[in-house]
Amino acid sequence: MAAPHPSATPPHDVVISESLPKPAISREPSGSGNPVPASHTRTQSNASVPHATKKTMVDHLRKYESLFTLTPQRMRIIVDSFVEVLEIGLKEFGQTVPMIPTYVFGWPTRMENGDFLALDLGGTNLRVCLVHLQGDGRFEITQTKYRLTEEQKQEDGMKLFDFCAECVANFVELHTGEGRGKIKEDEELALGFTFSYPVNQARIDHGELIRWTKGFGAPNTEGKDVAAMFRASMEKYPVLKNVKLTALINDTTGTLIASHYVNPRTKIAVILGTGCNAAYMETVENITKIAPLGIPGEQQMAINCEWGAFDSFQHYHLPRTPYDILVDEQSNKPGEQAFEKLISGRYLGEIFRLVLCELIDAGDLFLGQNTYKLEIPYSFDTAFLSLMESDPTDELLTVIGIFTHFHQIETTLAERQFFRALARLIGRRAARLSACGIAAIVSKCGYLEEGCSVGADGSLYNKYPGFADRIHEGLVDVFGDKGKRIVTHHAEDGSGVGSAIIAAMTKKRKADGLFVHV
Ligand code: BGC
């Protein structure tokens, strides 16, 4: 296997959209699920449609406005059903929104200290960190990022974990030595593995992958214990003999704990990036499905909601447009992650592209121009939506740039205004749906009166213009003025620092003999 190369991306650099090109597929549902090369041929009859019969961009916009706009009333209906789904997930195993018990017991004391390794496998990159917790909410972090290729996401799971272990081994080798910021030879080093996909956990250092999300498809992994697979890979590297996988965590759980470590008002964490999800702290007596474990009812435990799965399969609750349905049908996981597919950075650009394709097919856009580049699935990055929305010029020069540079298409001002307005509709809907998810947790936990902070992370939240404001507007639409008491803030690095804090909490818990069976 080729040695892993640290990516050129500087640490902490967040890419606005991590949506990645997929194999070309037709816009027609293929039925078999097999990718079919995209094809779109502009016919002579298309080209001869007289311009006068075409609807104006303003007319089109009206249609998309009604498709993509979520009224406050509709939002409240979504929130009510969301609350029910969250509650069912706490009662029964195997629910669509699995409400995963994480075995992270309560909040950090903020006195956690020591050196910990963190491995972060989340979507676009693989990251290895050495976190030095100094107590009192302070820490130092040294990290290396490795870019994951599309092929690696699809090749056998064992190979993927071997690559992870190889990256950790390289990192450990590089950072072992004497002195500050170094890994001490012959000392056990606890590792927190942030694995940001839904897993069923029987204990904190175990997790059976329920399903891949975010375009991953590595075979021979779903249904298996990914912690055991990673341990087996680590055993292949003698340099890792002192590294102990102590906790398998989700990025949201890490974000919840890390955000609380620096801001104790934090009660909920959300990730709004390539994927989307949330975590919060629950009282064990409410997690009735784990009653047989005998954990005292008053104990607190973080729950990884996996809310991206809300409304999957049956599609009862969310208003989906024809473009959402196409995105779903043509994804590698049709029916799954229904909420995520309306919200996350992996899909927003694709939704936009499919609307444009519809107008191209109707002969209402780009007549006489070669549109093949725009016909390629996932060729319109979510970052473009964000750039279009923040274009400060009257002529919309950024929009001109995107279409000419990336798609070799000329645009009129009216079209560019339409594109920007369409981006706004799609981005705004994503933020308002995110607000519905947050509102559901707030309602379920009764946080509205007192208010709370929500630690938020991910490329959409961090980079999409106005995303946080739109979430806040959405919360007011759901709760009225009291919605202002729920405030999102940029979260602390959950997959690195959070993972290390959880490893520290777990190490201490086990040493204290507390719930050692989980
Ligand atoms: C995964 C979650 C993860 C979220 C954000 C989703 O696709 O299922 O486990 O927390 O993405 O990374």
Short mmCIF file of N, CA and C and ligand atoms in Angstrom, two decimals, residues 122 195-199 211-214 250-252 271-278 304 306 308 337 340, ligand 1:
data_model
loop_
_atom_site.label_atom_id
_atom_site.label_comp_id
_atom_site.label_asym_id
_atom_site.label_seq_id
_atom_site.Cartn_x
_atom_site.Cartn_y
_atom_site.Cartn_z
N GLY A 122 -14.19 11.01 9.04
CA GLY A 122 -15.49 11.65 9.02
C GLY A 122 -16.11 11.83 7.65
N PHE A 195 -15.58 8.07 14.64
CA PHE A 195 -16.05 7.38 13.44
C PHE A 195 -17.45 7.93 13.18
N SER A 196 -17.58 8.83 12.22
CA SER A 196 -18.81 9.61 12.10
C SER A 196 -19.83 9.00 11.15
N TYR A 197 -20.26 7.82 11.51
CA TYR A 197 -21.29 7.07 10.79
C TYR A 197 -22.11 6.36 11.85
N PRO A 198 -23.34 5.98 11.52
CA PRO A 198 -24.16 5.35 12.56
C PRO A 198 -23.67 3.95 12.94
N VAL A 199 -23.42 3.74 14.22
CA VAL A 199 -23.01 2.41 14.71
C VAL A 199 -23.86 2.04 15.91
N ARG A 211 -25.04 1.55 8.79
CA ARG A 211 -24.96 1.80 7.35
C ARG A 211 -23.93 2.88 7.10
N TRP A 212 -23.30 2.82 5.95
CA TRP A 212 -22.45 3.93 5.54
C TRP A 212 -23.33 5.10 5.15
N THR A 213 -22.84 6.29 5.33
CA THR A 213 -23.54 7.49 4.85
C THR A 213 -22.53 8.33 4.07
N LYS A 214 -22.93 9.50 3.60
CA LYS A 214 -22.05 10.49 2.96
C LYS A 214 -21.27 9.91 1.77
N ASN A 250 -18.85 9.36 18.01
CA ASN A 250 -19.39 10.06 16.84
C ASN A 250 -18.93 11.52 16.92
N ASP A 251 -18.82 12.19 15.76
CA ASP A 251 -18.37 13.60 15.79
C ASP A 251 -19.31 14.49 16.60
N THR A 252 -20.61 14.18 16.57
CA THR A 252 -21.54 15.03 17.33
C THR A 252 -21.32 14.88 18.84
N ILE A 271 -23.86 18.86 13.86
CA ILE A 271 -22.90 18.93 12.76
C ILE A 271 -23.71 19.21 11.50
N LEU A 272 -23.33 20.29 10.79
CA LEU A 272 -23.97 20.63 9.53
C LEU A 272 -22.86 20.77 8.50
N GLY A 273 -22.50 19.68 7.90
CA GLY A 273 -21.39 19.68 6.94
C GLY A 273 -21.72 18.74 5.81
N THR A 274 -20.78 17.86 5.47
CA THR A 274 -21.04 16.86 4.42
C THR A 274 -22.25 16.02 4.80
N GLY A 275 -22.33 15.71 6.09
CA GLY A 275 -23.51 15.02 6.64
C GLY A 275 -24.14 15.91 7.69
N CYS A 276 -25.24 15.44 8.29
CA CYS A 276 -25.79 16.24 9.40
C CYS A 276 -26.29 15.32 10.50
N ASN A 277 -26.20 15.83 11.73
CA ASN A 277 -26.54 15.00 12.88
C ASN A 277 -26.51 15.86 14.14
N ALA A 278 -27.01 15.28 15.25
CA ALA A 278 -27.00 16.00 16.53
C ALA A 278 -26.81 15.03 17.69
N ASN A 304 -26.31 9.96 20.68
CA ASN A 304 -26.05 10.32 19.28
C ASN A 304 -27.34 10.03 18.52
N GLU A 306 -28.34 10.51 15.37
CA GLU A 306 -28.34 10.09 13.95
C GLU A 306 -29.60 10.60 13.27
N GLY A 308 -29.96 12.44 10.77
CA GLY A 308 -29.94 12.45 9.30
C GLY A 308 -30.89 11.41 8.72
N GLN A 337 -31.17 8.20 4.87
CA GLN A 337 -30.71 9.55 5.23
C GLN A 337 -31.59 10.64 4.58
N GLU A 340 -30.99 14.20 5.95
CA GLU A 340 -29.65 14.64 5.55
C GLU A 340 -29.61 15.06 4.08
C1 BGC B 1 -23.51 10.40 9.91
C2 BGC B 1 -23.36 10.85 11.34
C3 BGC B 1 -22.47 12.06 11.42
C4 BGC B 1 -22.93 13.14 10.45
C5 BGC B 1 -22.02 14.36 10.46
C6 BGC B 1 -23.92 11.57 9.02
O1 BGC B 1 -23.94 11.16 7.69
O2 BGC B 1 -24.48 9.39 9.82
O3 BGC B 1 -22.84 9.81 12.14
O4 BGC B 1 -22.49 12.55 12.72
O5 BGC B 1 -22.97 12.63 9.15
O6 BGC B 1 -20.72 14.02 10.17
#
